[in-house]
Short mmCIF file of C-alpha atoms in Angstrom, two decimals:
data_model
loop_
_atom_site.label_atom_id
_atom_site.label_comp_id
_atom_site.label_asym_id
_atom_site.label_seq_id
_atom_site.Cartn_x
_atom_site.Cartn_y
_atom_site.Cartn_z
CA UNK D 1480 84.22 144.73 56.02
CA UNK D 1481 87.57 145.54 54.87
CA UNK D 1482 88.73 147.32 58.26
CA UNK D 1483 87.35 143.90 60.02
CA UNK D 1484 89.39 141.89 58.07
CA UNK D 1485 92.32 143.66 58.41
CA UNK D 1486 91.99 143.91 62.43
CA UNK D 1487 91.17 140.49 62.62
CA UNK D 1488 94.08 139.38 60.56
CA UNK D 1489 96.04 142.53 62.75
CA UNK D 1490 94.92 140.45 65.94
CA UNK D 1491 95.64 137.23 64.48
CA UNK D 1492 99.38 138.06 63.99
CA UNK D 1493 99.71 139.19 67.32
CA UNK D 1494 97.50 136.51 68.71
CA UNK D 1495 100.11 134.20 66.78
CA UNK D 1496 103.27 136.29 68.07
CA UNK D 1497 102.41 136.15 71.43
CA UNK D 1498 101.74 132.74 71.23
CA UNK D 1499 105.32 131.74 69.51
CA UNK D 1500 106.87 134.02 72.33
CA UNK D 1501 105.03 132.36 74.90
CA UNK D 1502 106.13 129.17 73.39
CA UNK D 1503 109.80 130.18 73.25
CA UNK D 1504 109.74 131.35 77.14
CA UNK D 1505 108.61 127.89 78.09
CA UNK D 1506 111.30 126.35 75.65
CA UNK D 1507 113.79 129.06 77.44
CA UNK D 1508 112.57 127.87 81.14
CA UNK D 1509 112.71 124.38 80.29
CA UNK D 1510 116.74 124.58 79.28
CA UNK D 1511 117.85 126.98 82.27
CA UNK D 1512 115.80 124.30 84.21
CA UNK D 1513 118.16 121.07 82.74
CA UNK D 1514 121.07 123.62 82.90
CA UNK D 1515 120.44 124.34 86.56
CA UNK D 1516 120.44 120.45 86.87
CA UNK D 1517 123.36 120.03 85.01
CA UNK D 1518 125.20 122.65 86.76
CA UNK D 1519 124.31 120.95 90.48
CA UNK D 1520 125.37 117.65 89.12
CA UNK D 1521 128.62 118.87 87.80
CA UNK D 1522 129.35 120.53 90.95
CA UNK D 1523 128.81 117.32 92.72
CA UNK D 1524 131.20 115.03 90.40
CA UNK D 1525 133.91 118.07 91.23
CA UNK D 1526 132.85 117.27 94.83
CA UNK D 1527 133.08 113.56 94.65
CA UNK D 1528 136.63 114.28 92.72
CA UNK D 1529 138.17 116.49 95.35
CA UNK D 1530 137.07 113.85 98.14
CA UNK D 1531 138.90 110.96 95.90
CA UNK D 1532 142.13 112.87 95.28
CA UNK D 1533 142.29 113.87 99.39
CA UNK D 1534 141.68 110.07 99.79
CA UNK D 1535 144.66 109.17 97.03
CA UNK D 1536 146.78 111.89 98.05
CA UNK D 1537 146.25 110.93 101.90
CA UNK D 1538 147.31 106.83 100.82
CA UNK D 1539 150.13 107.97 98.85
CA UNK D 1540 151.48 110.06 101.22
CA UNK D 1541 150.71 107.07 104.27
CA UNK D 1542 152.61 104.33 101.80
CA UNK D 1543 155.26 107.43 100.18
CA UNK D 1544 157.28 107.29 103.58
CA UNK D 1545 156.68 104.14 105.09
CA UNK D 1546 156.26 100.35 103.99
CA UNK D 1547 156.34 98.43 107.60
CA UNK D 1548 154.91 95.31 106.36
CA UNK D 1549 152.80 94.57 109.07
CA UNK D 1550 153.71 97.49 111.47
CA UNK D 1551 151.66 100.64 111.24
CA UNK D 1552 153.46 104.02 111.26
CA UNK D 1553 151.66 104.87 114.42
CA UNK D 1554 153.06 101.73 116.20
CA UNK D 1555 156.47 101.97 115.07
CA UNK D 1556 156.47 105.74 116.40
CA UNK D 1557 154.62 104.77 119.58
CA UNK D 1558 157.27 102.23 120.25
CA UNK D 1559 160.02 104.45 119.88
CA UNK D 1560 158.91 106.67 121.93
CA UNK D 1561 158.54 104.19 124.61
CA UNK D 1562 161.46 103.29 124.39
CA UNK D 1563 163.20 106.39 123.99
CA UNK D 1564 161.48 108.41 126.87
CA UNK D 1565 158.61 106.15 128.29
CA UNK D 1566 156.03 108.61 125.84
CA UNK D 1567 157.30 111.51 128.01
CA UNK D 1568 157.59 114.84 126.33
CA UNK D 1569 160.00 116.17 128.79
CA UNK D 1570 162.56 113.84 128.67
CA UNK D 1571 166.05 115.17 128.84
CA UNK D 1572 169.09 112.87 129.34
CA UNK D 1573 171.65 115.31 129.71
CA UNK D 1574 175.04 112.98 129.22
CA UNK D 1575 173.72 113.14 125.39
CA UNK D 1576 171.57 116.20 125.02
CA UNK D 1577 169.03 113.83 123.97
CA UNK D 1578 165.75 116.30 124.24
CA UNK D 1579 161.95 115.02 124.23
CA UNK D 1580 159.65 112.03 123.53
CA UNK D 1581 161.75 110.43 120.78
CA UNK D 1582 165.18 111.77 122.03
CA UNK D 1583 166.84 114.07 119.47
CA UNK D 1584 170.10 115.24 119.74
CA UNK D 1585 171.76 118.19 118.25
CA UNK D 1586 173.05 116.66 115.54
CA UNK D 1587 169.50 114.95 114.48
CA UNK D 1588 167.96 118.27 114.18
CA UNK D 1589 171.40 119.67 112.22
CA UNK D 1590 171.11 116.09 109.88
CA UNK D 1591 166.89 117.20 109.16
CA UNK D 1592 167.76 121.02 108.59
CA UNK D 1593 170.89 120.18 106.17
CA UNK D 1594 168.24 117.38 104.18
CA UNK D 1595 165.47 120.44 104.07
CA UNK D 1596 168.07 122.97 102.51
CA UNK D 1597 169.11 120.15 99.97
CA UNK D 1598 165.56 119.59 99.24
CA UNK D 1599 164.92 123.63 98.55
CA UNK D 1600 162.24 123.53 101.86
CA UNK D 1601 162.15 126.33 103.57
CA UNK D 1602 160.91 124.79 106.48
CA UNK D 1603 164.00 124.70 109.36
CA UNK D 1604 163.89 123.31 112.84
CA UNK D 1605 165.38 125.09 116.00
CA UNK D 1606 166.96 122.68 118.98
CA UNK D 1607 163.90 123.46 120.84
CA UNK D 1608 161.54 122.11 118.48
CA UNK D 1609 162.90 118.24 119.72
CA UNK D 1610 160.46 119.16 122.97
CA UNK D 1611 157.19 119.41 120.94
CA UNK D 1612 156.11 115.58 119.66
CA UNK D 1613 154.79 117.18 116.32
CA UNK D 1614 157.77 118.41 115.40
CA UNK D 1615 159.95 115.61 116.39
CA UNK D 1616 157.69 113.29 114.34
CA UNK D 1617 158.30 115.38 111.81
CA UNK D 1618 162.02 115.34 112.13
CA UNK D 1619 161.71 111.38 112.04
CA UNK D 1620 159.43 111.51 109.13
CA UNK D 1621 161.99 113.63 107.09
CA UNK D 1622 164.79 111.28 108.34
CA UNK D 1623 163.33 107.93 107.75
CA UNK D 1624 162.38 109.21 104.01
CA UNK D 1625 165.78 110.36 103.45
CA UNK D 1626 167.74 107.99 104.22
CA UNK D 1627 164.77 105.36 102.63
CA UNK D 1628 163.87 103.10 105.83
CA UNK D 1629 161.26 101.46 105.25
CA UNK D 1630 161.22 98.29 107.83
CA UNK D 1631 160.20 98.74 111.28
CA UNK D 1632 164.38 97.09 111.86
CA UNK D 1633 165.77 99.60 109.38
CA UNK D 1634 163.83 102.55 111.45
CA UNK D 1635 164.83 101.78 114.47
CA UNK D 1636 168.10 100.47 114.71
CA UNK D 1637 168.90 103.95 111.91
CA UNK D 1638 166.93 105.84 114.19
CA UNK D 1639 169.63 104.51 117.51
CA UNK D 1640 172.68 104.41 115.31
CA UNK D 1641 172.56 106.82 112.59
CA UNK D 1642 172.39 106.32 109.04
CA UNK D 1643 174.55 103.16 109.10
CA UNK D 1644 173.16 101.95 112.12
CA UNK D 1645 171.56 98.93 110.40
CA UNK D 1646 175.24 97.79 109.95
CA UNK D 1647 176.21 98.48 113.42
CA UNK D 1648 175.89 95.47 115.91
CA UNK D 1649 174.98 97.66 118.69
CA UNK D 1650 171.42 98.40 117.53
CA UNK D 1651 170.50 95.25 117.61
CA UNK D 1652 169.42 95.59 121.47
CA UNK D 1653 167.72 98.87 120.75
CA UNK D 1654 165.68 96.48 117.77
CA UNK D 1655 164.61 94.14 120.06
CA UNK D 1656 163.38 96.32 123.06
CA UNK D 1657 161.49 98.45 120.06
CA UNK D 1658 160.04 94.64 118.49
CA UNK D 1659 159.30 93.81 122.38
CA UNK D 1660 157.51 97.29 122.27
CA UNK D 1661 155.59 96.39 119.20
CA UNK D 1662 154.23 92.79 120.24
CA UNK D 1663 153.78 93.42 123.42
#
């Protein structure tokens, strides 16, 4: 009677063990489970985070150079370039070495490569760059936030006269074929 006891109680204890451990398995599945969960829906809010600072970082850059008012960026470029070179990539008017859709001279591309250096960019442009509309939208991007233009008039009567051009009368024509351009 004794040994039955004593393998019954023997059984019991392991009956018991396996039971906690069984027990502690689910408890264990149930955790990585909600970790798992966690996990995905951290992942997500680091998704949904990215997305919101490219969506900040893309309106701060839009508003960092520009402040038109009511002129886009896009429509103050596409009317310079009208006016400039009719949208024409090509465009060379050789009396001023005036090279591409928006009509950069020499000294426009020597002005942008002397702001980069002063900036620490490494970034330089060559003379041929003014016949690729990238980079001379990039030249006038670099420009216009240099010298802080920020209406549509200051743009484009600094883009035809230089850096002081708002304060020379001569612009003032250029301004109103490049205001034309933008209501018409």
């Amino acid at each position: 009677m004794d040994k039955i006891f004593r393998y019954t109680f023997i059984a019991l204890i392991i009956s018991f063990l396996f039971y906690r451990c069984f027990l502690k398995e689910e408890i264990n599945c149930g955790l990585r489970d909600t970790l798992d969960h966690r996990h995905e829906l951290i992942d997500s809010l680091y998704h949904q985070l990215d997305s919101l600072y490219k969506v900040i970082d893309t309106l701060q850059y839009e508003n960092e150079i520009f402040d038109y008012g009511n002129v886009s960026e896009p429509e103050i470029i596409s009317a310079l370039m009208y006016v400039e070179s009719s949208n024409n990539d090509s465009a060379y008017n050789a009396s001023e070495d005036a090279v591409g859709c928006l009509q950069i001279r020499q000294t426009m591309v020597d002005d942008v490569n002397r702001i980069l250096k002063r900036n620490s960019k490494n970034i330089r442009f060559t003379y041929d760059d003014r016949w690729c509309r990238y980079k001379s939208i990039n030249m006038f991007k670099i420009y216009c936030k240099h010298y802080n233009l920020t209406t549509a008039e200051e743009i484009a009567r600094c883009w035809n006269g230089g850096p002081r051009g708002l304060y020379n009368p001569a612009t003032v024509i250029y301004w109103k074929k490049v205001k034309n351009q933008i209501n018409g």
